Amino acid sequence: MTVTVEEGARGTRTAGGHPAPAPPRGTRTSYALFLLPGALAFLAVVIVPFLMNTGVSLTDWQGVGAPRWTGLANYRRLLEDGEFWASFRHSLFMVVAMAAVPTLAGLVLAAALFDFVGKHFGDRLAAFLRACFYLPQVLPIAVAGIVWSWILAPEGGSLNALLEAVGLSSWQQDWLGDPDIALYSVMGVMVWVQLGFPLVIFMAGLQRVDPQLYEAAELDGAGWWRRLRHVTLPQIRPEIAVVLTWCTIAALKVFGAVYVLTKGGPGGATDVPSYFSFTTFFEKTQVGYGAAISTVLTVIILVLALAGLRLQTRAEDAEEGGRA
């Protein structure tokens, strides 16, 4: 006799409406064996180093000799350190450049490529433009940073040369050497780097939206912008939650771009917590204090990740409730 199994929000049930029997205990054990290698790797690569780093953060240590136990002294120092809070404020600017702006721009571009370019000019052109936007994501950040340092160089840089060629010499700047604009220059580079990721995620999410919703909206006279607001946005809430979480975490731990472009300068104008921790570790050899900085940053990222997962779960529940 064949038993039809239906899966729903309330669990797995048979065709008669009765709960399906739980898998045998041996099967559950075999599933756990598949998870064991990943769990051991996570323990060795993430949990143990984090606990060791937390232990070091409770000491005064220069990297050689015996560390001296200081308890929470490094964390008290952190609360009073103006340089750390300045670097943390800079990381908030990076959240704008790497999460907020790419998410908004990626959403508009994905909707335009999917709902306009794909329909009027063909899917091949839409796919080509998508690949062009995604290209910075596959470039090593060191390569991208070196190229942009050439473009933004005050003498012989491509951007200043272009401004001079079009008669805007007064707009020429030392883009990475002026403390007033260096952070905004780095932010512009990071928008360029990050834009492709939300675009690809959103275009993938749009593939699962029922085309009849767009057709019904068009029949009702809705233009492109109204379709974006009332059809696209509600349908891809889970993707938006994933992109915001992922990009915010990437912004908080950004390091390579700052290291290649400015090394935190000029005068700390582009310093961020990850680079501040790096210099504290290896240049100032204040290992305990550097460990405290990285521990605090890790906790902040962990909290944001858990909040993002909760936001994604709520978005998915809201989507399932709307379908029901």
mmCIF file of C-alpha atoms in Angstrom:
data_model
loop_
_atom_site.group_PDB
_atom_site.id
_atom_site.type_symbol
_atom_site.label_atom_id
_atom_site.label_comp_id
_atom_site.label_asym_id
_atom_site.label_seq_id
_atom_site.Cartn_x
_atom_site.Cartn_y
_atom_site.Cartn_z
ATOM 1 C CA MET A 1 0.000 0.000 0.000
ATOM 2 C CA THR A 2 1.335 3.410 -0.933
ATOM 3 C CA VAL A 3 1.159 6.164 1.646
ATOM 4 C CA THR A 4 1.107 9.734 0.421
ATOM 5 C CA VAL A 5 2.960 12.141 2.662
ATOM 6 C CA GLU A 6 2.071 15.820 2.763
ATOM 7 C CA GLU A 7 4.347 18.433 4.281
ATOM 8 C CA GLY A 8 2.854 21.549 5.728
ATOM 9 C CA ALA A 9 3.449 24.226 8.277
ATOM 10 C CA ARG A 10 2.217 21.925 11.058
ATOM 11 C CA GLY A 11 4.593 19.076 10.294
ATOM 12 C CA THR A 12 4.661 15.985 8.150
ATOM 13 C CA ARG A 13 1.312 14.149 7.783
ATOM 14 C CA THR A 14 -0.049 11.229 5.814
ATOM 15 C CA ALA A 15 -2.865 11.507 3.277
ATOM 16 C CA GLY A 16 -5.374 10.588 5.989
ATOM 17 C CA GLY A 17 -4.361 13.588 8.067
ATOM 18 C CA HIS A 18 -2.508 11.601 10.707
ATOM 19 C CA PRO A 19 1.021 12.560 11.784
ATOM 20 C CA ALA A 20 3.669 10.659 9.881
ATOM 21 C CA PRO A 21 5.822 8.377 12.003
ATOM 22 C CA ALA A 22 9.121 9.825 13.167
ATOM 23 C CA PRO A 23 12.249 8.496 11.476
ATOM 24 C CA PRO A 24 13.970 5.621 13.294
ATOM 25 C CA ARG A 25 16.471 6.554 15.961
ATOM 26 C CA GLY A 26 19.260 5.002 13.956
ATOM 27 C CA THR A 27 18.444 7.277 11.042
ATOM 28 C CA ARG A 28 18.667 10.348 13.259
ATOM 29 C CA THR A 29 22.037 9.127 14.513
ATOM 30 C CA SER A 30 23.302 8.715 10.960
ATOM 31 C CA TYR A 31 22.237 12.295 10.215
ATOM 32 C CA ALA A 32 24.253 13.467 13.212
ATOM 33 C CA LEU A 33 27.337 11.682 11.855
ATOM 34 C CA PHE A 34 27.153 13.772 8.693
ATOM 35 C CA LEU A 35 27.082 16.932 10.820
ATOM 36 C CA LEU A 36 30.003 15.850 12.998
ATOM 37 C CA PRO A 37 32.882 16.906 10.642
ATOM 38 C CA GLY A 38 31.404 20.373 10.184
ATOM 39 C CA ALA A 39 30.797 20.727 13.906
ATOM 40 C CA LEU A 40 34.390 19.727 14.697
ATOM 41 C CA ALA A 41 35.729 22.161 12.088
ATOM 42 C CA PHE A 42 33.541 24.943 13.494
ATOM 43 C CA LEU A 43 34.790 24.159 16.981
ATOM 44 C CA ALA A 44 38.443 24.186 15.905
ATOM 45 C CA VAL A 45 38.321 27.194 13.566
ATOM 46 C CA VAL A 46 35.786 29.467 15.294
ATOM 47 C CA ILE A 47 34.911 28.553 18.877
ATOM 48 C CA VAL A 48 38.371 27.679 20.223
ATOM 49 C CA PRO A 49 40.162 30.712 18.664
ATOM 50 C CA PHE A 50 37.390 32.997 19.915
ATOM 51 C CA LEU A 51 37.709 31.667 23.468
ATOM 52 C CA MET A 52 41.495 31.988 23.308
ATOM 53 C CA ASN A 53 41.199 35.549 21.987
ATOM 54 C CA THR A 54 38.764 36.384 24.795
ATOM 55 C CA GLY A 55 41.249 35.000 27.327
ATOM 56 C CA VAL A 56 44.061 37.117 25.863
ATOM 57 C CA SER A 57 41.822 40.203 26.029
ATOM 58 C CA LEU A 58 41.811 39.849 29.817
ATOM 59 C CA THR A 59 45.571 40.246 30.014
ATOM 60 C CA ASP A 60 48.315 42.793 29.434
ATOM 61 C CA TRP A 61 50.615 41.184 26.885
ATOM 62 C CA GLN A 62 53.067 42.364 24.234
ATOM 63 C CA GLY A 63 53.112 39.078 22.339
ATOM 64 C CA VAL A 64 56.264 37.741 24.043
ATOM 65 C CA GLY A 65 56.867 36.601 27.561
ATOM 66 C CA ALA A 66 54.189 35.729 30.069
ATOM 67 C CA PRO A 67 50.889 37.642 29.889
ATOM 68 C CA ARG A 68 49.815 39.541 33.000
ATOM 69 C CA TRP A 69 46.198 39.118 34.120
ATOM 70 C CA THR A 70 44.313 42.442 34.175
ATOM 71 C CA GLY A 71 40.676 41.340 34.132
ATOM 72 C CA LEU A 72 38.354 43.833 32.449
ATOM 73 C CA ALA A 73 40.922 46.633 32.321
ATOM 74 C CA ASN A 74 41.188 46.479 28.517
ATOM 75 C CA TYR A 75 37.413 46.758 28.164
ATOM 76 C CA ARG A 76 37.292 49.732 30.530
ATOM 77 C CA ARG A 77 40.037 51.337 28.471
ATOM 78 C CA LEU A 78 38.026 50.600 25.344
ATOM 79 C CA LEU A 79 35.030 52.522 26.653
ATOM 80 C CA GLU A 80 37.218 55.607 27.158
ATOM 81 C CA ASP A 81 39.256 55.325 23.947
ATOM 82 C CA GLY A 82 38.335 58.130 21.556
ATOM 83 C CA GLU A 83 40.243 56.485 18.684
ATOM 84 C CA PHE A 84 38.145 53.332 18.957
ATOM 85 C CA TRP A 85 34.860 55.239 18.968
ATOM 86 C CA ALA A 86 36.036 57.304 15.999
ATOM 87 C CA SER A 87 36.823 54.100 14.111
ATOM 88 C CA PHE A 88 33.418 52.711 15.088
ATOM 89 C CA ARG A 89 31.704 55.835 13.719
ATOM 90 C CA HIS A 90 33.605 55.296 10.479
ATOM 91 C CA SER A 91 32.278 51.731 10.343
ATOM 92 C CA LEU A 92 28.740 53.152 10.502
ATOM 93 C CA PHE A 93 29.563 55.133 7.374
ATOM 94 C CA MET A 94 30.729 51.868 5.850
ATOM 95 C CA VAL A 95 27.373 50.297 6.717
ATOM 96 C CA VAL A 96 25.733 53.040 4.666
ATOM 97 C CA ALA A 97 28.149 52.475 1.774
ATOM 98 C CA MET A 98 28.125 48.668 1.830
ATOM 99 C CA ALA A 99 24.605 47.835 3.038
ATOM 100 C CA ALA A 100 22.089 50.666 2.731
ATOM 101 C CA VAL A 101 23.100 52.169 -0.615
ATOM 102 C CA PRO A 102 23.849 48.860 -2.426
ATOM 103 C CA THR A 103 20.595 47.344 -1.146
ATOM 104 C CA LEU A 104 18.480 50.250 -2.398
ATOM 105 C CA ALA A 105 20.378 50.625 -5.663
ATOM 106 C CA GLY A 106 20.534 46.862 -6.199
ATOM 107 C CA LEU A 107 16.796 46.555 -5.657
ATOM 108 C CA VAL A 108 15.991 49.253 -8.213
ATOM 109 C CA LEU A 109 18.502 47.891 -10.735
ATOM 110 C CA ALA A 110 17.318 44.294 -10.302
ATOM 111 C CA ALA A 111 13.709 45.317 -10.827
ATOM 112 C CA ALA A 112 14.685 47.393 -13.865
ATOM 113 C CA LEU A 113 16.704 44.561 -15.431
ATOM 114 C CA PHE A 114 14.046 41.968 -14.696
ATOM 115 C CA ASP A 115 10.860 43.930 -15.329
ATOM 116 C CA PHE A 116 11.992 46.308 -18.078
ATOM 117 C CA VAL A 117 15.266 45.369 -19.794
ATOM 118 C CA GLY A 118 14.480 41.644 -19.880
ATOM 119 C CA LYS A 119 11.017 42.211 -21.339
ATOM 120 C CA HIS A 120 11.890 44.871 -23.899
ATOM 121 C CA PHE A 121 15.468 43.991 -24.896
ATOM 122 C CA GLY A 122 15.779 40.295 -24.082
ATOM 123 C CA ASP A 123 17.146 38.164 -21.271
ATOM 124 C CA ARG A 124 20.642 38.047 -22.777
ATOM 125 C CA LEU A 125 21.180 41.782 -22.368
ATOM 126 C CA ALA A 126 19.814 41.632 -18.819
ATOM 127 C CA ALA A 127 22.192 38.759 -18.002
ATOM 128 C CA PHE A 128 25.136 40.629 -19.532
ATOM 129 C CA LEU A 129 24.425 43.770 -17.505
ATOM 130 C CA ARG A 130 23.997 41.668 -14.370
ATOM 131 C CA ALA A 131 27.424 40.114 -14.956
ATOM 132 C CA CYS A 132 28.962 43.561 -15.450
ATOM 133 C CA PHE A 133 27.568 44.770 -12.130
ATOM 134 C CA TYR A 134 28.725 41.594 -10.379
ATOM 135 C CA LEU A 135 32.274 41.723 -11.757
ATOM 136 C CA PRO A 136 33.727 43.791 -8.847
ATOM 137 C CA GLN A 137 32.607 41.048 -6.463
ATOM 138 C CA VAL A 138 34.876 38.471 -8.072
ATOM 139 C CA LEU A 139 37.917 40.749 -8.202
ATOM 140 C CA PRO A 140 40.382 40.357 -5.314
ATOM 141 C CA ILE A 141 39.963 43.365 -3.059
ATOM 142 C CA ALA A 142 43.705 44.013 -3.229
ATOM 143 C CA VAL A 143 43.535 44.279 -7.024
ATOM 144 C CA ALA A 144 40.457 46.497 -6.905
ATOM 145 C CA GLY A 145 42.060 48.692 -4.247
ATOM 146 C CA ILE A 146 45.270 49.160 -6.233
ATOM 147 C CA VAL A 147 43.317 50.064 -9.385
ATOM 148 C CA TRP A 148 41.215 52.592 -7.495
ATOM 149 C CA SER A 149 44.295 54.078 -5.846
ATOM 150 C CA TRP A 150 45.591 54.768 -9.366
ATOM 151 C CA ILE A 151 42.259 56.266 -10.396
ATOM 152 C CA LEU A 152 42.053 58.502 -7.322
ATOM 153 C CA ALA A 153 45.726 59.527 -7.243
ATOM 154 C CA PRO A 154 46.130 63.332 -6.932
ATOM 155 C CA GLU A 155 48.872 63.460 -9.578
ATOM 156 C CA GLY A 156 48.229 61.552 -12.786
ATOM 157 C CA GLY A 157 45.074 59.901 -11.487
ATOM 158 C CA SER A 158 42.387 59.094 -14.029
ATOM 159 C CA LEU A 159 39.610 60.919 -12.160
ATOM 160 C CA ASN A 160 41.499 64.200 -11.863
ATOM 161 C CA ALA A 161 42.634 63.882 -15.478
ATOM 162 C CA LEU A 162 39.026 63.416 -16.574
ATOM 163 C CA LEU A 163 37.893 66.437 -14.577
ATOM 164 C CA GLU A 164 40.603 68.527 -16.186
ATOM 165 C CA ALA A 165 39.660 67.268 -19.657
ATOM 166 C CA VAL A 166 36.034 68.364 -19.263
ATOM 167 C CA GLY A 167 36.939 71.774 -17.852
ATOM 168 C CA LEU A 168 36.284 71.005 -14.169
ATOM 169 C CA SER A 169 39.805 71.490 -12.851
ATOM 170 C CA SER A 170 38.418 73.228 -9.768
ATOM 171 C CA TRP A 171 36.862 69.919 -8.734
ATOM 172 C CA GLN A 172 40.200 68.114 -8.615
ATOM 173 C CA GLN A 173 41.011 66.725 -5.168
ATOM 174 C CA ASP A 174 43.477 64.615 -3.269
ATOM 175 C CA TRP A 175 40.740 62.027 -2.964
ATOM 176 C CA LEU A 176 42.508 59.673 -0.563
ATOM 177 C CA GLY A 177 44.855 62.169 1.095
ATOM 178 C CA ASP A 178 42.407 64.851 2.246
ATOM 179 C CA PRO A 179 40.977 64.024 5.707
ATOM 180 C CA ASP A 180 37.706 65.749 4.829
ATOM 181 C CA ILE A 181 36.912 63.574 1.810
ATOM 182 C CA ALA A 182 39.033 60.415 2.179
ATOM 183 C CA LEU A 183 36.284 58.490 3.996
ATOM 184 C CA TYR A 184 33.720 59.403 1.336
ATOM 185 C CA SER A 185 36.131 58.298 -1.390
ATOM 186 C CA VAL A 186 36.542 54.902 0.279
ATOM 187 C CA MET A 187 32.765 54.700 0.652
ATOM 188 C CA GLY A 188 32.338 55.321 -3.075
ATOM 189 C CA VAL A 189 34.756 52.508 -3.877
ATOM 190 C CA MET A 190 32.903 50.143 -1.545
ATOM 191 C CA VAL A 191 29.546 50.967 -3.154
ATOM 192 C CA TRP A 192 31.089 49.958 -6.484
ATOM 193 C CA VAL A 193 32.475 46.748 -4.977
ATOM 194 C CA GLN A 194 29.319 45.739 -3.112
ATOM 195 C CA LEU A 195 26.561 46.619 -5.598
ATOM 196 C CA GLY A 196 26.699 43.371 -7.560
ATOM 197 C CA PHE A 197 25.869 41.109 -4.614
ATOM 198 C CA PRO A 198 22.403 42.549 -3.815
ATOM 199 C CA LEU A 199 21.657 42.796 -7.534
ATOM 200 C CA VAL A 200 22.271 39.083 -8.133
ATOM 201 C CA ILE A 201 20.366 38.028 -5.000
ATOM 202 C CA PHE A 202 17.367 40.180 -5.866
ATOM 203 C CA MET A 203 17.267 39.015 -9.473
ATOM 204 C CA ALA A 204 17.317 35.421 -8.240
ATOM 205 C CA GLY A 205 14.462 36.240 -5.870
ATOM 206 C CA LEU A 206 12.444 37.822 -8.656
ATOM 207 C CA GLN A 207 12.583 34.547 -10.573
ATOM 208 C CA ARG A 208 10.188 32.992 -8.055
ATOM 209 C CA VAL A 209 7.612 35.809 -8.155
ATOM 210 C CA ASP A 210 4.425 34.760 -9.946
ATOM 211 C CA PRO A 211 4.363 36.599 -13.332
ATOM 212 C CA GLN A 212 0.584 36.831 -13.046
ATOM 213 C CA LEU A 213 1.033 39.375 -10.266
ATOM 214 C CA TYR A 214 2.886 41.705 -12.642
ATOM 215 C CA GLU A 215 0.346 41.083 -15.381
ATOM 216 C CA ALA A 216 -2.534 41.888 -13.040
ATOM 217 C CA ALA A 217 -0.786 45.058 -11.876
ATOM 218 C CA GLU A 218 -0.220 46.142 -15.488
ATOM 219 C CA LEU A 219 -3.887 45.520 -16.330
ATOM 220 C CA ASP A 220 -4.819 47.721 -13.374
ATOM 221 C CA GLY A 221 -2.685 50.495 -14.871
ATOM 222 C CA ALA A 222 0.223 50.272 -12.436
ATOM 223 C CA GLY A 223 3.454 51.729 -13.750
ATOM 224 C CA TRP A 224 6.935 50.366 -13.182
ATOM 225 C CA TRP A 225 7.443 52.206 -9.877
ATOM 226 C CA ARG A 226 4.101 51.080 -8.435
ATOM 227 C CA ARG A 227 4.826 47.489 -9.462
ATOM 228 C CA LEU A 228 8.142 47.774 -7.650
ATOM 229 C CA ARG A 229 6.493 49.068 -4.466
ATOM 230 C CA HIS A 230 3.394 46.875 -4.338
ATOM 231 C CA VAL A 231 4.529 43.653 -6.040
ATOM 232 C CA THR A 232 8.309 43.321 -5.976
ATOM 233 C CA LEU A 233 9.067 44.531 -2.440
ATOM 234 C CA PRO A 234 6.483 42.373 -0.611
ATOM 235 C CA GLN A 235 7.484 39.269 -2.581
ATOM 236 C CA ILE A 236 11.239 39.378 -1.930
ATOM 237 C CA ARG A 237 11.294 40.297 1.763
ATOM 238 C CA PRO A 238 13.406 37.247 2.695
ATOM 239 C CA GLU A 239 16.051 38.218 0.134
ATOM 240 C CA ILE A 240 16.107 41.791 1.435
ATOM 241 C CA ALA A 241 16.657 40.513 4.981
ATOM 242 C CA VAL A 242 19.524 38.269 3.824
ATOM 243 C CA VAL A 243 21.201 41.055 1.841
ATOM 244 C CA LEU A 244 20.944 43.610 4.652
ATOM 245 C CA THR A 245 22.344 41.161 7.201
ATOM 246 C CA TRP A 246 25.176 39.932 4.993
ATOM 247 C CA CYS A 247 26.209 43.394 3.798
ATOM 248 C CA THR A 248 26.045 44.929 7.281
ATOM 249 C CA ILE A 249 28.336 42.227 8.651
ATOM 250 C CA ALA A 250 30.706 42.734 5.705
ATOM 251 C CA ALA A 251 30.749 46.484 6.413
ATOM 252 C CA LEU A 252 31.569 46.021 10.096
ATOM 253 C CA LYS A 253 34.500 43.716 9.381
ATOM 254 C CA VAL A 254 35.832 45.522 6.304
ATOM 255 C CA PHE A 255 39.616 45.510 6.314
ATOM 256 C CA GLY A 256 41.211 44.877 2.916
ATOM 257 C CA ALA A 257 39.941 47.995 1.176
ATOM 258 C CA VAL A 258 41.043 50.281 4.013
ATOM 259 C CA TYR A 259 44.436 48.586 4.201
ATOM 260 C CA VAL A 260 45.112 48.912 0.474
ATOM 261 C CA LEU A 261 43.636 52.364 -0.141
ATOM 262 C CA THR A 262 44.500 54.453 2.918
ATOM 263 C CA LYS A 263 45.898 52.320 5.769
ATOM 264 C CA GLY A 264 43.452 54.097 8.044
ATOM 265 C CA GLY A 265 44.723 57.550 7.136
ATOM 266 C CA PRO A 266 45.131 60.348 6.701
ATOM 267 C CA GLY A 267 45.271 60.983 10.411
ATOM 268 C CA GLY A 268 42.862 58.152 11.211
ATOM 269 C CA ALA A 269 40.142 59.622 8.977
ATOM 270 C CA THR A 270 39.337 56.218 7.471
ATOM 271 C CA ASP A 271 40.223 53.963 10.389
ATOM 272 C CA VAL A 272 37.725 51.182 11.165
ATOM 273 C CA PRO A 273 37.625 48.767 14.133
ATOM 274 C CA SER A 274 39.124 45.819 12.244
ATOM 275 C CA TYR A 275 42.079 47.886 11.033
ATOM 276 C CA PHE A 276 42.395 49.576 14.441
ATOM 277 C CA SER A 277 42.619 46.137 16.042
ATOM 278 C CA PHE A 278 45.239 45.099 13.475
ATOM 279 C CA THR A 279 47.479 48.086 14.151
ATOM 280 C CA THR A 280 47.047 47.675 17.901
ATOM 281 C CA PHE A 281 48.112 44.028 17.617
ATOM 282 C CA PHE A 282 51.052 44.239 15.236
ATOM 283 C CA GLU A 283 52.292 47.821 15.217
ATOM 284 C CA LYS A 284 51.750 48.873 18.834
ATOM 285 C CA THR A 285 52.195 45.280 20.119
ATOM 286 C CA GLN A 286 49.356 45.800 22.601
ATOM 287 C CA VAL A 287 48.054 42.292 22.087
ATOM 288 C CA GLY A 288 45.640 42.203 25.015
ATOM 289 C CA TYR A 289 44.004 45.477 24.019
ATOM 290 C CA GLY A 290 43.828 44.443 20.368
ATOM 291 C CA ALA A 291 42.167 41.182 21.429
ATOM 292 C CA ALA A 292 39.575 43.169 23.401
ATOM 293 C CA ILE A 293 38.755 45.247 20.317
ATOM 294 C CA SER A 294 38.328 42.164 18.139
ATOM 295 C CA THR A 295 36.233 40.422 20.824
ATOM 296 C CA VAL A 296 33.823 43.360 21.058
ATOM 297 C CA LEU A 297 33.590 43.521 17.264
ATOM 298 C CA THR A 298 32.872 39.774 17.104
ATOM 299 C CA VAL A 299 30.084 40.057 19.662
ATOM 300 C CA ILE A 300 28.508 42.962 17.779
ATOM 301 C CA ILE A 301 28.604 40.995 14.526
ATOM 302 C CA LEU A 302 27.146 37.915 16.234
ATOM 303 C CA VAL A 303 24.246 39.935 17.659
ATOM 304 C CA LEU A 304 23.554 41.478 14.248
ATOM 305 C CA ALA A 305 23.679 38.062 12.597
ATOM 306 C CA LEU A 306 21.142 36.636 15.055
ATOM 307 C CA ALA A 307 18.919 39.686 14.590
ATOM 308 C CA GLY A 308 19.177 39.264 10.825
ATOM 309 C CA LEU A 309 18.199 35.603 11.055
ATOM 310 C CA ARG A 310 15.190 36.542 13.148
ATOM 311 C CA LEU A 311 14.242 39.234 10.649
ATOM 312 C CA GLN A 312 14.548 36.739 7.804
ATOM 313 C CA THR A 313 12.365 34.222 9.654
ATOM 314 C CA ARG A 314 9.686 36.843 10.220
ATOM 315 C CA ALA A 315 9.809 37.823 6.548
ATOM 316 C CA GLU A 316 9.393 34.212 5.475
ATOM 317 C CA ASP A 317 6.517 33.698 7.943
ATOM 318 C CA ALA A 318 4.831 36.832 6.636
ATOM 319 C CA GLU A 319 5.232 35.598 3.061
ATOM 320 C CA GLU A 320 3.749 32.180 3.916
ATOM 321 C CA GLY A 321 0.893 33.864 5.780
ATOM 322 C CA GLY A 322 0.162 36.041 2.758
ATOM 323 C CA ARG A 323 0.024 32.991 0.502
ATOM 324 C CA ALA A 324 -2.326 31.203 2.906
#
